[in-house]
Short mmCIF file of C-alpha atoms in Angstrom, two decimals:
data_model
loop_
_atom_site.label_atom_id
_atom_site.label_comp_id
_atom_site.label_asym_id
_atom_site.label_seq_id
_atom_site.Cartn_x
_atom_site.Cartn_y
_atom_site.Cartn_z
CA MET A 247 -15.73 8.98 -6.34
CA LEU A 248 -15.00 5.47 -7.57
CA LEU A 249 -12.66 4.99 -4.62
CA VAL A 250 -15.24 6.28 -2.17
CA CYS A 251 -17.93 3.98 -3.56
CA THR A 252 -15.51 1.07 -3.43
CA SER A 253 -14.73 1.94 0.19
CA PHE A 254 -18.38 1.88 1.17
CA ILE A 255 -19.07 -1.39 -0.66
CA TYR A 256 -15.99 -3.11 0.74
CA SER A 257 -16.74 -1.90 4.33
CA ALA A 258 -20.29 -3.25 4.06
CA VAL A 259 -19.10 -6.63 2.71
CA VAL A 260 -16.40 -7.16 5.39
CA ASN A 261 -18.44 -5.41 8.14
CA HIS A 262 -15.61 -2.88 8.74
CA GLU A 263 -13.27 -5.73 9.78
CA VAL A 264 -9.70 -5.51 8.47
CA ARG A 265 -8.44 -8.78 6.94
CA GLN A 266 -5.70 -10.32 9.06
CA ILE A 267 -2.94 -12.61 7.65
CA TYR A 268 -0.39 -13.47 10.25
CA HIS A 269 1.25 -16.50 8.66
CA ILE A 270 1.59 -17.73 5.06
CA TYR A 271 2.18 -21.43 4.40
CA ASP A 272 3.19 -23.26 1.18
CA GLU A 273 1.49 -26.27 -0.37
CA ASN A 274 3.35 -28.55 2.05
CA LYS A 275 2.00 -26.59 5.08
CA GLU A 276 5.43 -25.17 5.79
CA LEU A 277 5.75 -21.59 7.07
CA ILE A 278 7.16 -19.31 4.34
CA ASP A 279 6.41 -15.85 5.74
CA SER A 280 4.92 -14.10 8.79
CA ALA A 281 3.85 -10.58 9.68
CA PRO A 282 4.83 -8.06 8.73
CA ILE A 283 4.43 -9.55 5.24
CA ALA A 284 5.90 -7.71 2.24
CA PRO A 285 3.64 -7.17 -0.77
CA ARG A 286 2.96 -10.47 -2.53
CA LYS A 287 0.00 -12.19 -4.24
CA GLU A 288 -1.63 -13.20 -0.88
CA ALA A 289 -1.45 -9.54 0.30
CA TRP A 290 -1.04 -7.13 -2.59
CA LEU A 291 0.07 -4.18 -0.41
CA GLY A 292 1.57 -6.26 2.39
CA THR A 293 0.57 -6.35 6.10
CA ASP A 294 1.53 -4.49 9.24
CA LYS A 295 3.34 -6.17 12.12
CA LEU A 296 0.07 -7.52 13.48
CA GLY A 297 -0.85 -9.04 10.13
CA TYR A 298 -3.55 -6.55 9.21
CA ASP A 299 -3.85 -6.23 5.42
CA MET A 300 -2.81 -2.72 4.29
CA LEU A 301 -5.16 -2.87 1.27
CA SER A 302 -8.11 -3.50 3.57
CA LYS A 303 -7.02 -0.65 5.83
CA VAL A 304 -6.75 1.95 3.02
CA LEU A 305 -10.01 0.85 1.42
CA ILE A 306 -11.93 1.16 4.71
CA GLY A 307 -10.30 4.50 5.56
CA ALA A 308 -10.70 6.04 2.10
CA LYS A 309 -14.26 7.20 2.68
CA PHE A 310 -13.38 8.97 5.97
CA THR A 311 -10.33 10.68 4.44
CA ILE A 312 -11.84 11.81 1.11
CA LEU A 313 -15.32 12.70 2.33
CA GLY A 314 -13.88 14.48 5.36
CA ALA A 315 -11.60 16.64 3.21
CA LEU A 316 -14.43 17.28 0.70
CA THR A 317 -16.80 18.35 3.49
CA ILE A 318 -14.20 20.72 5.04
CA ALA A 319 -13.35 22.31 1.65
CA PHE A 320 -17.05 22.68 0.76
CA LEU A 321 -17.92 24.37 4.16
CA ARG A 322 -14.90 26.71 3.80
CA MET A 323 -16.22 27.90 0.43
CA MET A 324 -19.84 28.13 1.64
CA VAL A 325 -18.76 30.43 4.49
CA SER A 326 -15.95 32.37 2.78
CA VAL A 327 -17.66 33.23 -0.56
CA PRO A 328 -20.53 35.31 0.93
CA LEU A 329 -18.18 36.96 3.42
CA GLY A 330 -15.63 37.78 0.73
CA LEU A 331 -18.26 39.19 -1.62
CA VAL A 332 -19.65 41.37 1.15
CA LEU A 333 -16.16 42.55 2.15
CA GLY A 334 -15.12 43.47 -1.37
CA THR A 335 -18.42 45.15 -2.16
CA TYR A 336 -19.49 47.05 0.94
CA PHE A 337 -16.18 47.54 2.82
CA PRO A 338 -13.51 48.08 0.16
CA LYS A 339 -11.76 50.85 2.14
CA GLY A 340 -11.53 48.98 5.40
CA GLN A 341 -10.43 45.79 3.74
CA LYS A 342 -6.77 46.77 3.50
CA TYR A 343 -6.62 46.96 7.28
CA LEU A 344 -8.30 43.58 7.53
CA THR A 345 -5.88 42.16 4.98
CA SER A 346 -2.89 43.36 7.10
CA LEU A 347 -4.45 41.66 10.12
CA VAL A 348 -5.18 38.39 8.38
CA ASP A 349 -1.70 38.26 6.85
CA VAL A 350 -0.48 37.10 10.27
CA PHE A 351 -2.22 33.74 9.65
CA HIS A 352 0.03 33.14 6.63
CA PHE A 353 3.00 32.83 9.01
CA VAL A 354 1.24 30.68 11.64
CA PRO A 355 1.20 26.96 10.71
CA LEU A 356 -2.41 25.83 10.50
CA SER A 357 -1.46 22.33 11.69
CA VAL A 358 -0.01 23.62 14.94
CA VAL A 359 -3.11 25.69 15.78
CA ALA A 360 -5.36 22.75 14.96
CA LEU A 361 -3.22 20.48 17.10
CA TYR A 362 -3.79 22.59 20.21
CA LEU A 363 -7.50 23.04 19.57
CA LEU A 364 -8.33 19.42 18.68
CA GLN A 365 -6.14 17.49 21.08
CA PRO A 366 -8.62 17.52 24.01
CA PHE A 367 -11.40 16.12 21.81
CA LEU A 368 -9.58 13.47 19.76
CA PHE A 369 -7.15 11.82 22.15
CA LEU A 370 -8.54 8.63 23.69
CA LYS A 371 -7.14 6.09 26.11
CA ALA A 372 -7.61 2.34 25.45
CA GLY A 373 -10.22 0.73 27.64
CA GLN A 374 -11.82 3.99 28.68
CA GLU A 375 -15.21 5.16 27.65
CA PRO A 376 -14.84 8.17 25.24
CA VAL A 377 -16.41 11.45 26.29
CA TYR A 378 -17.46 12.29 22.74
CA SER A 379 -18.99 9.89 20.21
CA LEU A 380 -17.36 9.29 16.79
CA THR A 381 -19.83 11.59 15.07
CA GLU A 382 -19.21 14.37 17.59
CA ARG A 383 -15.43 14.07 17.23
CA ILE A 384 -15.65 14.20 13.40
CA ALA A 385 -18.02 17.19 13.56
CA ILE A 386 -15.70 19.10 15.95
CA GLU A 387 -12.66 18.48 13.70
CA ILE A 388 -14.59 19.56 10.59
CA VAL A 389 -15.74 22.77 12.26
CA VAL A 390 -12.28 23.67 13.61
CA LEU A 391 -10.50 23.01 10.30
CA THR A 392 -13.18 25.01 8.49
CA ILE A 393 -13.08 28.07 10.76
CA LEU A 394 -9.29 28.37 10.80
CA THR A 395 -9.09 29.18 7.10
CA VAL A 396 -12.22 31.29 6.71
CA PRO A 397 -10.50 34.68 7.45
CA VAL A 398 -7.73 34.16 4.88
CA LEU A 399 -10.08 32.81 2.24
CA SER A 400 -12.66 35.55 2.77
CA VAL A 401 -10.04 38.29 2.41
CA LEU A 402 -8.71 36.66 -0.78
CA ILE A 403 -12.19 36.57 -2.33
CA GLY A 404 -12.80 40.12 -1.08
CA ASN A 405 -9.65 41.38 -2.80
CA GLU A 406 -10.69 39.81 -6.11
CA THR A 407 -14.20 41.24 -5.73
CA ARG A 408 -12.75 44.71 -5.09
CA GLU A 409 -10.62 44.47 -8.23
CA LEU A 410 -13.61 43.44 -10.34
CA PHE A 411 -15.48 46.56 -9.19
CA LYS A 412 -12.81 48.59 -11.03
CA GLU A 413 -13.66 47.02 -14.39
CA GLU A 414 -15.41 49.18 -16.96
CA TYR A 415 -18.47 46.94 -17.37
CA VAL A 416 -19.10 47.10 -13.60
CA SER A 417 -18.70 50.87 -13.65
CA SER A 418 -21.14 51.03 -16.49
CA ALA A 419 -23.69 48.95 -14.49
CA LYS A 420 -23.25 51.30 -11.55
CA THR A 421 -23.77 54.35 -13.82
CA LEU A 422 -26.99 52.80 -15.18
CA GLY A 423 -28.32 52.57 -11.64
CA GLY A 424 -27.53 48.99 -10.74
CA SER A 425 -27.41 48.29 -7.02
CA LYS A 426 -24.47 46.54 -5.36
CA LEU A 427 -26.52 43.44 -4.80
CA HIS A 428 -27.58 43.39 -8.47
CA ILE A 429 -23.95 43.84 -9.58
CA ILE A 430 -22.91 40.91 -7.33
CA LYS A 431 -25.56 38.64 -8.80
CA LYS A 432 -25.22 39.63 -12.48
CA HIS A 433 -21.51 40.50 -12.83
CA ILE A 434 -19.24 39.63 -9.85
CA PHE A 435 -20.43 36.09 -9.02
CA PRO A 436 -20.49 34.91 -12.70
CA ALA A 437 -17.01 36.37 -13.19
CA LEU A 438 -15.65 34.57 -10.11
CA ARG A 439 -17.56 31.29 -10.53
CA GLU A 440 -14.76 29.51 -12.28
CA ARG A 441 -12.28 30.91 -9.75
CA PHE A 442 -14.40 29.42 -6.96
CA PHE A 443 -14.10 25.95 -8.39
CA ILE A 444 -10.30 26.33 -8.52
CA LEU A 445 -10.26 27.58 -4.92
CA PHE A 446 -12.40 24.61 -3.89
CA GLY A 447 -9.90 22.18 -5.39
CA GLN A 448 -7.04 23.99 -3.72
CA GLN A 449 -8.81 23.89 -0.39
CA PHE A 450 -9.37 20.13 -0.74
CA VAL A 451 -5.66 19.60 -1.40
CA GLN A 452 -4.74 21.84 1.56
CA THR A 453 -7.06 19.98 3.86
CA LEU A 454 -5.48 16.61 2.90
CA ILE A 455 -2.02 18.07 3.62
CA VAL A 456 -3.10 19.41 7.01
CA MET A 457 -4.64 16.04 7.87
CA ALA A 458 -1.36 14.35 6.94
CA HIS A 459 0.55 16.81 9.19
CA LEU A 460 -1.83 16.13 12.10
CA GLY A 461 -1.34 12.43 11.59
CA LEU A 462 2.37 12.84 12.18
CA PHE A 463 1.48 14.25 15.62
CA PHE A 464 -0.87 11.31 16.28
CA LEU A 465 -3.98 13.47 15.83
CA TYR A 466 -6.13 11.29 13.59
CA PHE A 467 -9.40 12.10 11.89
CA GLY A 468 -12.17 10.70 14.09
CA GLY A 469 -9.99 10.05 17.15
CA THR A 470 -6.73 8.51 18.33
CA ILE A 471 -6.53 5.54 20.67
CA PHE A 472 -3.42 5.43 22.86
CA PRO A 473 -2.48 1.98 24.12
CA SER A 474 -2.59 1.67 27.88
CA GLU A 475 0.67 -0.22 27.97
CA GLY A 476 3.41 -1.50 25.65
CA GLY A 477 5.30 0.30 22.92
CA ASP A 478 2.69 0.04 20.20
CA PRO A 479 1.97 3.31 18.32
CA PRO A 480 -1.41 5.05 18.71
CA LYS A 481 -4.20 3.66 16.53
CA SER A 482 -6.72 5.40 14.32
CA VAL A 483 -10.39 4.83 15.16
CA THR A 484 -11.47 5.00 11.51
CA ASN A 485 -8.33 3.71 9.66
CA GLU A 486 -8.27 7.01 7.75
CA TRP A 487 -5.03 7.60 5.85
CA SER A 488 -3.37 10.23 8.06
CA GLY A 489 -3.73 7.86 11.01
CA LEU A 490 -2.17 5.06 9.00
CA ILE A 491 0.82 7.32 8.24
CA GLY A 492 1.27 8.52 11.80
CA GLY A 493 0.89 5.04 13.30
CA SER A 494 3.29 3.37 10.87
CA LYS A 495 6.08 5.93 10.45
CA ILE A 496 8.26 3.95 12.90
CA PHE A 497 8.32 1.13 10.33
CA LEU A 498 9.77 3.32 7.62
CA GLN A 499 13.24 1.67 7.69
CA TRP A 500 12.55 -2.05 8.21
CA ALA A 501 9.03 -2.42 6.69
CA PRO A 502 8.68 0.59 4.28
CA TRP A 503 5.59 -0.78 2.54
CA ILE A 504 3.50 -0.10 5.70
CA PRO A 505 3.75 3.74 5.71
CA LEU A 506 4.27 3.85 1.96
CA THR A 507 0.75 2.57 1.23
CA PRO A 508 -1.25 5.48 2.77
CA ILE A 509 1.40 7.96 1.52
CA VAL A 510 0.88 6.81 -2.06
CA CYS A 511 -2.90 6.97 -1.63
CA PHE A 512 -2.57 10.56 -0.40
CA ALA A 513 -0.29 11.47 -3.27
CA VAL A 514 -2.49 9.89 -5.93
CA THR A 515 -5.63 11.61 -4.55
CA ILE A 516 -3.90 14.99 -4.46
CA LEU A 517 -2.53 14.52 -8.01
CA ALA A 518 -6.02 13.58 -9.28
CA VAL A 519 -7.58 16.74 -7.82
CA MET A 520 -4.76 18.90 -9.19
CA LEU A 521 -5.24 17.44 -12.65
CA MET A 522 -9.01 18.14 -12.40
CA VAL A 523 -8.38 21.73 -11.47
CA GLU A 524 -5.79 22.14 -14.15
CA GLY A 525 -8.07 20.71 -16.85
CA PHE A 526 -10.99 22.80 -15.73
CA SER A 527 -8.90 25.99 -15.73
CA ARG A 528 -7.45 25.35 -19.19
CA VAL A 529 -10.94 24.55 -20.69
CA THR A 530 -12.71 27.53 -19.14
CA SER A 531 -10.06 30.28 -19.15
CA GLY A 532 -7.13 28.78 -21.10
CA ARG A 533 -4.77 29.54 -18.24
CA PRO A 534 -2.75 26.88 -16.43
CA VAL A 535 -2.85 26.69 -12.59
CA TYR A 536 -0.20 24.16 -11.59
CA PHE A 537 1.56 23.03 -14.76
CA LYS A 538 2.66 26.24 -16.44
CA ARG A 539 4.15 25.89 -19.88
CA LYS A 540 6.75 28.09 -21.38
CA ASN A 541 5.50 30.62 -23.87
CA THR A 542 6.82 29.16 -27.11
CA GLN A 543 5.90 32.32 -29.08
CA THR A 544 7.91 34.47 -26.73
CA LEU A 545 10.89 32.11 -26.88
CA SER A 546 10.75 32.06 -30.74
CA ALA A 547 10.62 35.84 -30.91
CA GLU A 548 13.55 36.04 -28.48
CA LYS A 549 15.57 33.59 -30.60
CA LYS A 550 14.83 35.61 -33.74
CA ARG A 551 15.91 38.79 -32.02
CA LEU A 552 19.17 37.21 -30.87
CA ARG A 553 19.81 35.75 -34.32
CA LYS A 554 19.20 39.11 -35.92
CA LYS A 555 21.52 40.75 -33.41
CA GLU A 556 24.24 38.17 -34.22
CA ASN A 557 23.85 38.77 -37.97
CA SER A 558 24.11 42.52 -37.46
CA PHE A 559 27.48 42.09 -35.81
CA ASP A 560 30.23 43.62 -37.86
CA PHE A 561 33.92 44.33 -37.33
CA LEU A 562 34.89 47.94 -37.15
CA ASP A 563 38.27 47.05 -38.67
CA LYS A 564 37.39 45.53 -42.10
CA SER A 565 40.94 44.18 -42.50
CA MET A 566 40.30 41.56 -39.88
#
């Protein structure tokens, strides 16, 4: 949230204009460096080949990237949680057939499907009036990336709901006359509430990864501007991070700091969310999600068993 707030404040101060440093001169007015400039005190994260400061770019694009991923993850949960609870509660027998049908989506790359669906809405040509406004393009991408994962997420929640209905305390509630809606409110939802937070964090991370994949195909969040002529790569309308990666990947060998800046921002954001999910899970349930530790008690017991086995070894021939 600190990064998002910084992005809003910085964008308001510079009026969404990226700082441009094309030449750097020394005290004697002699040229010492020109774009693309490697990271140095005048440009902490360096500049691209046109002299645009990479720090300014990632700060301006941070709010689009993070808030876009948060919105998509939130909408996925808002749609999938009620559907999953209904599936697991009212249609437990038919859910196995639905699970077999939805399993197909596990083998179809989400990025490829999104690429075909979003390409007509997000690709723009330089100098031409866009058909859709920026708000419309962002809304379309959010809706498409939300809908694509709803079937899989709903079935997952439905399976966990169905398993909870086999618990003894739920069976007792049913025996005492509790309706299915009452059981959902009083038993199922409270039992899955912590799980929902973990799923939300996982959906946020998955959304960032899909956005990064789409960026490699020049499909940027908010729209992609293709130059009318010349060999320049497509540009992102919003300077969001996946667009910075896709547009700068050609500089990976001779100016690596250009694509490395948004890649590091992506990695740090994903790591921060994973740590939040891990900490929440360990505090609430005591179980790790990403960073699983070895069971020291089990290892100690195994060592004792092996040591005891070694001590019990004896030669059959006592003369040896």
